[in-house]
Short mmCIF file of C-alpha atoms (C1' of nucleotides) in Angstrom, two decimals:
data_model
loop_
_atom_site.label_atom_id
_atom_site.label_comp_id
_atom_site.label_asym_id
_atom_site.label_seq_id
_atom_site.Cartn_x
_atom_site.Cartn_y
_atom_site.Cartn_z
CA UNK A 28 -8.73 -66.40 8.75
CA UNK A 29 -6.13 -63.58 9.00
CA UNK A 30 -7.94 -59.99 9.28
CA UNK A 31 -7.91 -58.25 5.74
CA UNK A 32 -5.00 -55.82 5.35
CA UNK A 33 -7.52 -52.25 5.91
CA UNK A 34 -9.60 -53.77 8.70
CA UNK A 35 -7.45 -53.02 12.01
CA UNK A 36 -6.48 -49.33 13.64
CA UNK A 37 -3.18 -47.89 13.23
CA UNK A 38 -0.45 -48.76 15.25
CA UNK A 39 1.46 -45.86 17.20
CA UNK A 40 4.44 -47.01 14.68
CA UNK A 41 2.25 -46.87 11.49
CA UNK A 42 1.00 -43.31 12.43
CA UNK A 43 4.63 -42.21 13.37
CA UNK A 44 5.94 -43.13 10.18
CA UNK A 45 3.29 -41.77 8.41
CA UNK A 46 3.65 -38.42 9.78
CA UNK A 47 7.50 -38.84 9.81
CA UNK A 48 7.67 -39.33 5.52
CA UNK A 49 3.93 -37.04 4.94
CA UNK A 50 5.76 -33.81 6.86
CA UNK A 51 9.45 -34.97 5.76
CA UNK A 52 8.31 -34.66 2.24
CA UNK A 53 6.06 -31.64 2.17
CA UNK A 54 9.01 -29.52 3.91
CA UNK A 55 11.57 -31.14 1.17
CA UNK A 56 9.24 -29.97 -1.44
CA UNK A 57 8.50 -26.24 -0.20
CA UNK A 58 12.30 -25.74 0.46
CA UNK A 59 13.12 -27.17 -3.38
CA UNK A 60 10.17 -24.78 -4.73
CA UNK A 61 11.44 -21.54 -2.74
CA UNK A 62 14.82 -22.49 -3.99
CA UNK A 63 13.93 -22.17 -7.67
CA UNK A 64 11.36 -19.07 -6.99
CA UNK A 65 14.33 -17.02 -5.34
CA UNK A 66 17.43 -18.72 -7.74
CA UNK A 67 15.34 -18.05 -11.01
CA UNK A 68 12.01 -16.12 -10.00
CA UNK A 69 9.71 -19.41 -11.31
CA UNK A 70 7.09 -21.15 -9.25
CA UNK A 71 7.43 -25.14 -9.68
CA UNK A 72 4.42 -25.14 -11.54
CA UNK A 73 6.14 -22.43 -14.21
CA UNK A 74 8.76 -25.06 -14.48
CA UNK A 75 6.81 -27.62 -14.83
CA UNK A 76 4.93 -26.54 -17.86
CA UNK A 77 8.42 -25.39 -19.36
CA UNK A 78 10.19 -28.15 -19.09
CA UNK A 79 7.30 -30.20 -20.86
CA UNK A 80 7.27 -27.87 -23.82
CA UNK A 81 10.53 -27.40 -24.29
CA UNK A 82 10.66 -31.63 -25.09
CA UNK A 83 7.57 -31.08 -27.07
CA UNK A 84 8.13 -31.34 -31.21
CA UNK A 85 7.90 -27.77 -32.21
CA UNK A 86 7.85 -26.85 -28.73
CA UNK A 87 3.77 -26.55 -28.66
CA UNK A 88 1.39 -29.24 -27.71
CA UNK A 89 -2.33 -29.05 -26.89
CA UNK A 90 -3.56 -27.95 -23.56
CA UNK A 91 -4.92 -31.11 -22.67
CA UNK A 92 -2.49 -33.37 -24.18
CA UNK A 93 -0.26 -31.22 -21.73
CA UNK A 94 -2.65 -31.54 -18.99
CA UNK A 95 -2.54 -35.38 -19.03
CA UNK A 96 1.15 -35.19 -19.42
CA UNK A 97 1.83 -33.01 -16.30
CA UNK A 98 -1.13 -34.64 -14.40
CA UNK A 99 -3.20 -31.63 -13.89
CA UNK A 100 -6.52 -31.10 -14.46
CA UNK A 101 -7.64 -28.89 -17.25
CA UNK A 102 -8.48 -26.00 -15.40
CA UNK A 103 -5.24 -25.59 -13.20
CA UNK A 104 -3.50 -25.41 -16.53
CA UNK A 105 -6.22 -22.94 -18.20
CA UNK A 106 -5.57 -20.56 -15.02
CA UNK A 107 -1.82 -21.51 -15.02
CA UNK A 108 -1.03 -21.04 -18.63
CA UNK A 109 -2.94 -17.58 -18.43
CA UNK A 110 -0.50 -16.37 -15.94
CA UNK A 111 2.38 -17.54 -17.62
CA UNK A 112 1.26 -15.88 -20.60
CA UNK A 113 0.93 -12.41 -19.30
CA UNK A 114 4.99 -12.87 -18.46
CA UNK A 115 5.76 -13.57 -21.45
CA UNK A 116 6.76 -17.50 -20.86
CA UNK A 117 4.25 -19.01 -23.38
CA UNK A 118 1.73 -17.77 -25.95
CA UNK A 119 -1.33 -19.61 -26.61
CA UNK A 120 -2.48 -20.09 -30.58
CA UNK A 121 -5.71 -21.79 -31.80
CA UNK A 122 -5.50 -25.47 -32.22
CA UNK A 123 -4.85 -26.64 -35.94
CA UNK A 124 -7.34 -29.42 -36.57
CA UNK A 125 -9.96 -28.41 -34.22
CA UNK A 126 -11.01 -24.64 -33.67
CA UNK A 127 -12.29 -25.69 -29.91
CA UNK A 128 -8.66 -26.39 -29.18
CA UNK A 129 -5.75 -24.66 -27.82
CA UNK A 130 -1.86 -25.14 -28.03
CA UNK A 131 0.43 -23.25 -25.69
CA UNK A 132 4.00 -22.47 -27.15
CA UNK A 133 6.89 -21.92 -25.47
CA UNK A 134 8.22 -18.72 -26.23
CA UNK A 135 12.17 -17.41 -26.70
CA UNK A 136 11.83 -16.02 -23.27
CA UNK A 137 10.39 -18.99 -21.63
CA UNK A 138 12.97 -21.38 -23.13
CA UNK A 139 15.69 -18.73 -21.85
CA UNK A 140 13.74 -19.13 -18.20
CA UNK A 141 14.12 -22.54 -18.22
CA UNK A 142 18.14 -22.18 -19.62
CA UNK A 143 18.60 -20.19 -16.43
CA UNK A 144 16.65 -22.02 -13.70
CA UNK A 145 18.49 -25.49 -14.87
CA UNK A 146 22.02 -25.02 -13.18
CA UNK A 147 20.57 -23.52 -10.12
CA UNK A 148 17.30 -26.01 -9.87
CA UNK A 149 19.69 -29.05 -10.34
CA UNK A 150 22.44 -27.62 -7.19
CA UNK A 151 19.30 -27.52 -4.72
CA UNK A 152 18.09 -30.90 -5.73
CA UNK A 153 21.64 -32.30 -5.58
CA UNK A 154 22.15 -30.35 -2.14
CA UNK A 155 18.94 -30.67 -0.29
CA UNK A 156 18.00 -34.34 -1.63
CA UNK A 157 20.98 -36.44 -2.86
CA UNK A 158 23.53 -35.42 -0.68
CA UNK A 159 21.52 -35.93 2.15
CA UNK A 160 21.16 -39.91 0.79
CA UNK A 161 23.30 -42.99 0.34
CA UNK A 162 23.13 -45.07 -2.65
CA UNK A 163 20.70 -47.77 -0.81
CA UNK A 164 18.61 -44.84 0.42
CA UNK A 165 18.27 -43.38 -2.98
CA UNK A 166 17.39 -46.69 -4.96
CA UNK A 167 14.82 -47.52 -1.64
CA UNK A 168 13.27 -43.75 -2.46
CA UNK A 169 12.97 -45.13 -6.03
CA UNK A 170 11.44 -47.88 -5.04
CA UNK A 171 8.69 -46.39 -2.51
CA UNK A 172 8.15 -43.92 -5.50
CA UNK A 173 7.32 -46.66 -7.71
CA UNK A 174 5.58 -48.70 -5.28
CA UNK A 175 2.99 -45.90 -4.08
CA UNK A 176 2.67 -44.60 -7.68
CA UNK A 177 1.58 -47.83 -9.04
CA UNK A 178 -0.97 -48.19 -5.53
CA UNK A 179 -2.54 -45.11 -6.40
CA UNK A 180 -2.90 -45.59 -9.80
CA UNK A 181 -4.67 -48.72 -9.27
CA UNK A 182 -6.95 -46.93 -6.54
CA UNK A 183 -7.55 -44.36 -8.96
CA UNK A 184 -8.84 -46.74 -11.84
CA UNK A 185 -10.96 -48.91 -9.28
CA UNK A 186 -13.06 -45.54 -8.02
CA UNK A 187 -13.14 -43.08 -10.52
CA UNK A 188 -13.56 -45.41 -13.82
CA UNK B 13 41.40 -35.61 -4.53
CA UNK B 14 37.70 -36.83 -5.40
CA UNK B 15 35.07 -35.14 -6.22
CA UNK B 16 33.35 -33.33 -3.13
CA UNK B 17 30.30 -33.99 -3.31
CA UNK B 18 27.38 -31.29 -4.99
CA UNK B 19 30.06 -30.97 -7.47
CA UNK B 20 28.99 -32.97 -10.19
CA UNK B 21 25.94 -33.11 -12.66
CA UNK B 22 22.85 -34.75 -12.15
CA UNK B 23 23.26 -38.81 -13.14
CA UNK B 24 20.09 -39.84 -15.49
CA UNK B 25 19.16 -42.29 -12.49
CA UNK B 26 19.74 -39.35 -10.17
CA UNK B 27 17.18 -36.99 -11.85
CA UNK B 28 14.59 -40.01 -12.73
CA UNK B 29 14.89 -40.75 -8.95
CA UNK B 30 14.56 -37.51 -7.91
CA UNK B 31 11.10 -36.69 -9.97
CA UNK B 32 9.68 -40.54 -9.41
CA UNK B 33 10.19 -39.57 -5.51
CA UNK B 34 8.69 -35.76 -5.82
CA UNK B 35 5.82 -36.03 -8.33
CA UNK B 36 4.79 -39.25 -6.61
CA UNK B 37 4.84 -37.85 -2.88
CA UNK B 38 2.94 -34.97 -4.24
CA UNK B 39 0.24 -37.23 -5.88
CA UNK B 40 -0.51 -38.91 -2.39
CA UNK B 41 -0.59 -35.99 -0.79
CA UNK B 42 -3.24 -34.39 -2.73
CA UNK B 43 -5.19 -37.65 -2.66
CA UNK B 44 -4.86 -37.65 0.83
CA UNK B 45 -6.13 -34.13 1.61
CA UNK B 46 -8.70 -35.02 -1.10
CA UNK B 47 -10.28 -37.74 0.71
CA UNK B 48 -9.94 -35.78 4.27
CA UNK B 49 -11.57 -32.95 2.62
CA UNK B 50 -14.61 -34.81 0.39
CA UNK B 51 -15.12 -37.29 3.85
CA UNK B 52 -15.01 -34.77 6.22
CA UNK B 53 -15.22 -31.46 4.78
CA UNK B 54 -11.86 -29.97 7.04
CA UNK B 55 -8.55 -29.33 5.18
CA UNK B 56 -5.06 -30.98 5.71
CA UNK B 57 -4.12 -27.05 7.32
CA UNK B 58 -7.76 -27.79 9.40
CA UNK B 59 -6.68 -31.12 10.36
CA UNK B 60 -2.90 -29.87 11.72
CA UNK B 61 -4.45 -27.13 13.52
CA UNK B 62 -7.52 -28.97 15.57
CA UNK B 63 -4.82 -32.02 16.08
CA UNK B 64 -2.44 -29.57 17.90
CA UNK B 65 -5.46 -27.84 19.86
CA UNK B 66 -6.39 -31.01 20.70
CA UNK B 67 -3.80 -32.50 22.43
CA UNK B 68 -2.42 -28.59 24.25
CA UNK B 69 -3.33 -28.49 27.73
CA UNK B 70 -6.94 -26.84 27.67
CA UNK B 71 -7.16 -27.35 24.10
CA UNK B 72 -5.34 -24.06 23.69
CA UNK B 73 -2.32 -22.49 22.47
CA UNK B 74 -0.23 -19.17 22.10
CA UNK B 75 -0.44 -18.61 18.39
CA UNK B 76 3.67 -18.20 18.13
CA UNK B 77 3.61 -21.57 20.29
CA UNK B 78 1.48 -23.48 17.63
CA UNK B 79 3.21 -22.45 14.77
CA UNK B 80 6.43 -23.43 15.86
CA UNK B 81 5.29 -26.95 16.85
CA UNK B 82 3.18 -27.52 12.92
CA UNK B 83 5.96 -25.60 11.17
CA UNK B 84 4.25 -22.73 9.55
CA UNK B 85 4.84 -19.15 9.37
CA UNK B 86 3.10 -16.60 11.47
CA UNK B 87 1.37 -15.19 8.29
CA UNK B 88 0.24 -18.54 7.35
CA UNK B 89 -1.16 -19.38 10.69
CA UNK B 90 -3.08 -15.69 11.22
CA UNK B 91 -5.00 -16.60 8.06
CA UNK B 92 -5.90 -20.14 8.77
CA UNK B 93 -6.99 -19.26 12.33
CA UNK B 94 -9.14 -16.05 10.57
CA UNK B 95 -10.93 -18.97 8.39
CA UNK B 96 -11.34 -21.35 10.96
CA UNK B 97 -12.63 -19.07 13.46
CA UNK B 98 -15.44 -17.58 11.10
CA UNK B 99 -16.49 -21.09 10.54
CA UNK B 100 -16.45 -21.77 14.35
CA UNK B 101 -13.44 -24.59 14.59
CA UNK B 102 -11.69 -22.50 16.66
CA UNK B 103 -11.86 -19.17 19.10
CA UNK B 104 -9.25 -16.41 19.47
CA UNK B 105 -8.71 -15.00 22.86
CA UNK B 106 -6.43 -12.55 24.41
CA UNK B 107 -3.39 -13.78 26.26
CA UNK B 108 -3.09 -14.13 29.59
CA UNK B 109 0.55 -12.15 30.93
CA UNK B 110 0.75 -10.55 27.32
CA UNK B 111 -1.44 -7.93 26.02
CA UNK B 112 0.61 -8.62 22.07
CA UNK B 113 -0.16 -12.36 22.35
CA UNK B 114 -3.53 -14.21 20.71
CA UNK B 115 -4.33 -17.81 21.88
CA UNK B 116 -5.60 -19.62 19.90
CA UNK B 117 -8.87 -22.54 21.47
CA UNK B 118 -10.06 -25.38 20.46
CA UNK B 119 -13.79 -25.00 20.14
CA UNK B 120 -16.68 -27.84 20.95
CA UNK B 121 -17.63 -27.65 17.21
CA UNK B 122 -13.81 -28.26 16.51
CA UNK B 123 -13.35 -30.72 19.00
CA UNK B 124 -16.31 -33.13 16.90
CA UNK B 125 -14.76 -31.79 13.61
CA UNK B 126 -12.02 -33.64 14.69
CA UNK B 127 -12.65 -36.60 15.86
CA UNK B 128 -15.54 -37.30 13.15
CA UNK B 129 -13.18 -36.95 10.64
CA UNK B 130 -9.88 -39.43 12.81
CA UNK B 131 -11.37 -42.44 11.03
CA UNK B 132 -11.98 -41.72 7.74
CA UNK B 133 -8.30 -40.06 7.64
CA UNK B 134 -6.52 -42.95 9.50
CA UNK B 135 -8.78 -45.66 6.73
CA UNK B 136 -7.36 -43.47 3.87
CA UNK B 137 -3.98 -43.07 5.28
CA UNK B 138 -4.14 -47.10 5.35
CA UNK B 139 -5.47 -47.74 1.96
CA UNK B 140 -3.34 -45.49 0.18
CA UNK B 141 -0.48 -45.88 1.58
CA UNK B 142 0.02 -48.41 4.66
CA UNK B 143 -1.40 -51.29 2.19
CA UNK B 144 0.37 -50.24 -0.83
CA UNK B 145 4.10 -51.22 1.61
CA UNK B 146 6.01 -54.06 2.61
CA UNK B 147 6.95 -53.92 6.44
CA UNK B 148 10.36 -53.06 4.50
CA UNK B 149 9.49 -50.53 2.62
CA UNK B 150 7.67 -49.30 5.63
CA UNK B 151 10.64 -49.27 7.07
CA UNK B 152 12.51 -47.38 5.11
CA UNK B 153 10.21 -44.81 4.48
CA UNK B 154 10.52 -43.83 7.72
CA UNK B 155 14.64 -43.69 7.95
CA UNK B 156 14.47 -41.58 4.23
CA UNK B 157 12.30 -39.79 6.74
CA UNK B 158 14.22 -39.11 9.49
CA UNK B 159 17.40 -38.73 7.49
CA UNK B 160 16.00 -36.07 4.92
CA UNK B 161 14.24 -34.64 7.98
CA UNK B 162 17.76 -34.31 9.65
CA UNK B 163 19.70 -32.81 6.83
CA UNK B 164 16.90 -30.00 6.18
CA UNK B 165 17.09 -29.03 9.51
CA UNK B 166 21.10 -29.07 9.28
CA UNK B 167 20.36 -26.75 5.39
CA UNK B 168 17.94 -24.48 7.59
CA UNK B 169 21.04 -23.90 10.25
CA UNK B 170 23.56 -23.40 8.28
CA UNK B 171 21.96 -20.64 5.47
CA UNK B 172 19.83 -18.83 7.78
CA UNK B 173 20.98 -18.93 11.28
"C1'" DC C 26 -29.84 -30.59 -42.47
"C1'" DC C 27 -30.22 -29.99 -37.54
"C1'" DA C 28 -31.24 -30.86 -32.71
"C1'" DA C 29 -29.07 -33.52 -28.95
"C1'" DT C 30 -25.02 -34.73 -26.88
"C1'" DG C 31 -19.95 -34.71 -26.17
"C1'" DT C 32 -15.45 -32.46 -25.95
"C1'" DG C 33 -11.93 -28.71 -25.23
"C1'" DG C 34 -11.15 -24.96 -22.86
"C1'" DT C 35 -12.14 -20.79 -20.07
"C1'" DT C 36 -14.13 -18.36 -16.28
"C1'" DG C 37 -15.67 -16.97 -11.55
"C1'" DA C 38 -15.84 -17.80 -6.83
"C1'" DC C 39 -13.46 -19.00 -3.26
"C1'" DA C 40 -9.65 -21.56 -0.20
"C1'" DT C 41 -4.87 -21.58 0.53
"C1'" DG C 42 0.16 -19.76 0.74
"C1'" DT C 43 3.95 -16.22 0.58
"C1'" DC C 44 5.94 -11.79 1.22
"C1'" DA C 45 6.29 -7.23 2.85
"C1'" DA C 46 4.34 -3.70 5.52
"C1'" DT C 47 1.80 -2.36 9.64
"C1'" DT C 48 -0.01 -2.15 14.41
"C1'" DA C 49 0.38 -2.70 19.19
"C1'" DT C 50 2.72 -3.89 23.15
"C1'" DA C 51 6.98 -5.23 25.85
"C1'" DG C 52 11.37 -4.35 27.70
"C1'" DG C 53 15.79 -2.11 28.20
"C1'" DC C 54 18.37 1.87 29.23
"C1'" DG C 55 19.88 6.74 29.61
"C1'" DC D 26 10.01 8.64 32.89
"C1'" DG D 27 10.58 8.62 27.75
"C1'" DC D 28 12.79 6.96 23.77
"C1'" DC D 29 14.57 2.87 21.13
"C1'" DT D 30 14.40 -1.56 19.63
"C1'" DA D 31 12.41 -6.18 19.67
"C1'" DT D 32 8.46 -9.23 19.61
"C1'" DA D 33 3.44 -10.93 18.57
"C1'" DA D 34 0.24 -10.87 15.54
"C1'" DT D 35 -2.52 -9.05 11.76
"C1'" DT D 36 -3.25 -7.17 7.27
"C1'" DG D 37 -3.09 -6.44 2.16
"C1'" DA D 38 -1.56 -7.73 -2.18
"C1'" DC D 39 -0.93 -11.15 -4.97
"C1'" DA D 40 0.22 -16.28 -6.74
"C1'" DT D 41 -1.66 -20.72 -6.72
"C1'" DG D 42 -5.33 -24.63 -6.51
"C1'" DT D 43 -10.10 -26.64 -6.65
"C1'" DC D 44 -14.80 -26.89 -7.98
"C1'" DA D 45 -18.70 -25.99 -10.63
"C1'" DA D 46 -20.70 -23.45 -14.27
"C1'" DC D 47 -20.23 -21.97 -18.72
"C1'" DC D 48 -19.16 -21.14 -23.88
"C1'" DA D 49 -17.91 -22.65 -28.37
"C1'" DC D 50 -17.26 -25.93 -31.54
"C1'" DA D 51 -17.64 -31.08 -33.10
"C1'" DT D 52 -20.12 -35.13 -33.91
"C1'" DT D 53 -23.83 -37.90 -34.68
"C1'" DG D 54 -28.47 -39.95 -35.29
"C1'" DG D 55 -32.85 -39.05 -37.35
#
DNA sequence: CCAATGTGGTTGACATGTCAATTATAGGCG
DNA sequence: CGCCTATAATTGACATGTCAACCACATTGG
């Protein structure tokens, strides 16, 4: 029989391309997030949690309804959220049903962060990432996206159950 | 005349593309330097530093030198080197024809570091994302690689000369 | 009812990253 | 030589991220 995919060393090419698309993407993302810190004066993680509220009914939800939405575990919102509250962008009020529970609101000021950050935020990724693309590159970046997302979610189900 | 492009707002496709491609690069990422750190107890900033040291003539390397060929700042680099070097990775000597000048050398404990931790990276870099691609995809990972890689570096040029 | 266990969230300790300021030396030039 | 500017690297202050420990309330079985 064929040796299992996983069994055999990487090729120079495998490692190349690896590094290539690991480094490629790391710089892409660092030069989008400095972008929006110097544009608008929020960290991606600010914007983030904004942009989730601001779609929220009411714009509130619970921290870790929000958590699960964003992807981040409870504690890097706790910390997060605490920040964000000393500026002013959310407030945090007890949770409704359940007095262990919080909800984080987005305030006047945080919904008039996000306003601002929009315009500029949407330029870099139009500048820095589309225009850099053709159509066939952007729908194989969609692709690769939905290809490794669905990997890893699989590989996170079969060792963390 | 058309539209130059940059001019026009973000497509639905364009944006859903654009945060399928970010949020999911950022996931392996973190998985990656997840497993490098639980397997082998080194960093992805470890990793980049004792792979440069390694392969430098006499596993050293003028500090500027090294962070010019991994791509981060002075700052950055002074730090990492501080925590490496109190946990014995690495050494910090003087430079030879300049008395300003640090070099930076790869250490026997950093040498091991290394390669104990080469297989472990190169099995997760294959299960998480080698296995999860067509030869295709592969493929064109690499050219959305090289030809985001090419129009940051034309971004860098042009704003900040 | 109430003790054991689970859940939601926060906290503290520490690693990492960025920015601006600082220190020390090099090199040019009157 | 002695000043002026540039370069190499470090430092301090602070934002961000992870991990493990913790607190408060909820739920549940006897």
């Amino acid at each position: 029989m064929p040796p299992r995919k996983g069994r055999t060393a990487l090729t120079r090419a495998e490692l190349d391309s690896w590094r290539a698309f690991i480094e490629t993407t790391e710089e892409l993302r660092t030069a989008i997030e400095g972008r929006l810190q110097s544009d608008s004066g929020i960290s991606a993680g600010d914007y983030r949690v904004l942009l989730e509220l601001s779609e929220a009914p009411e714009r509130r939800m619970r921290s870790s309804h929000l958590a699960d939405a964003i992807g981040w575990e409870r504690s890097r919102l706790s910390h997060h959220l605490g920040r964000m509250e000393k500026r002013g962008l959310i407030a945090r009020e007890a949770a409704k049903g359940d007095n262990r529970g919080a909800e984080a609101v987005l305030t006047d000021e945080g919904r008039d962060a996000l306003r601002r950050s929009s315009v500029p935020h949407f330029h870099a990724i139009r500048e820095l990432f589309l225009d850099a693309l053709t159509p066939e590159q952007l729908a194989a970046a969609r692709d690769l996206a939905e290809t490794l997302s669905g990997h890893l979610a699989g590989k996170r189900g079969a060792t963390a159950p």
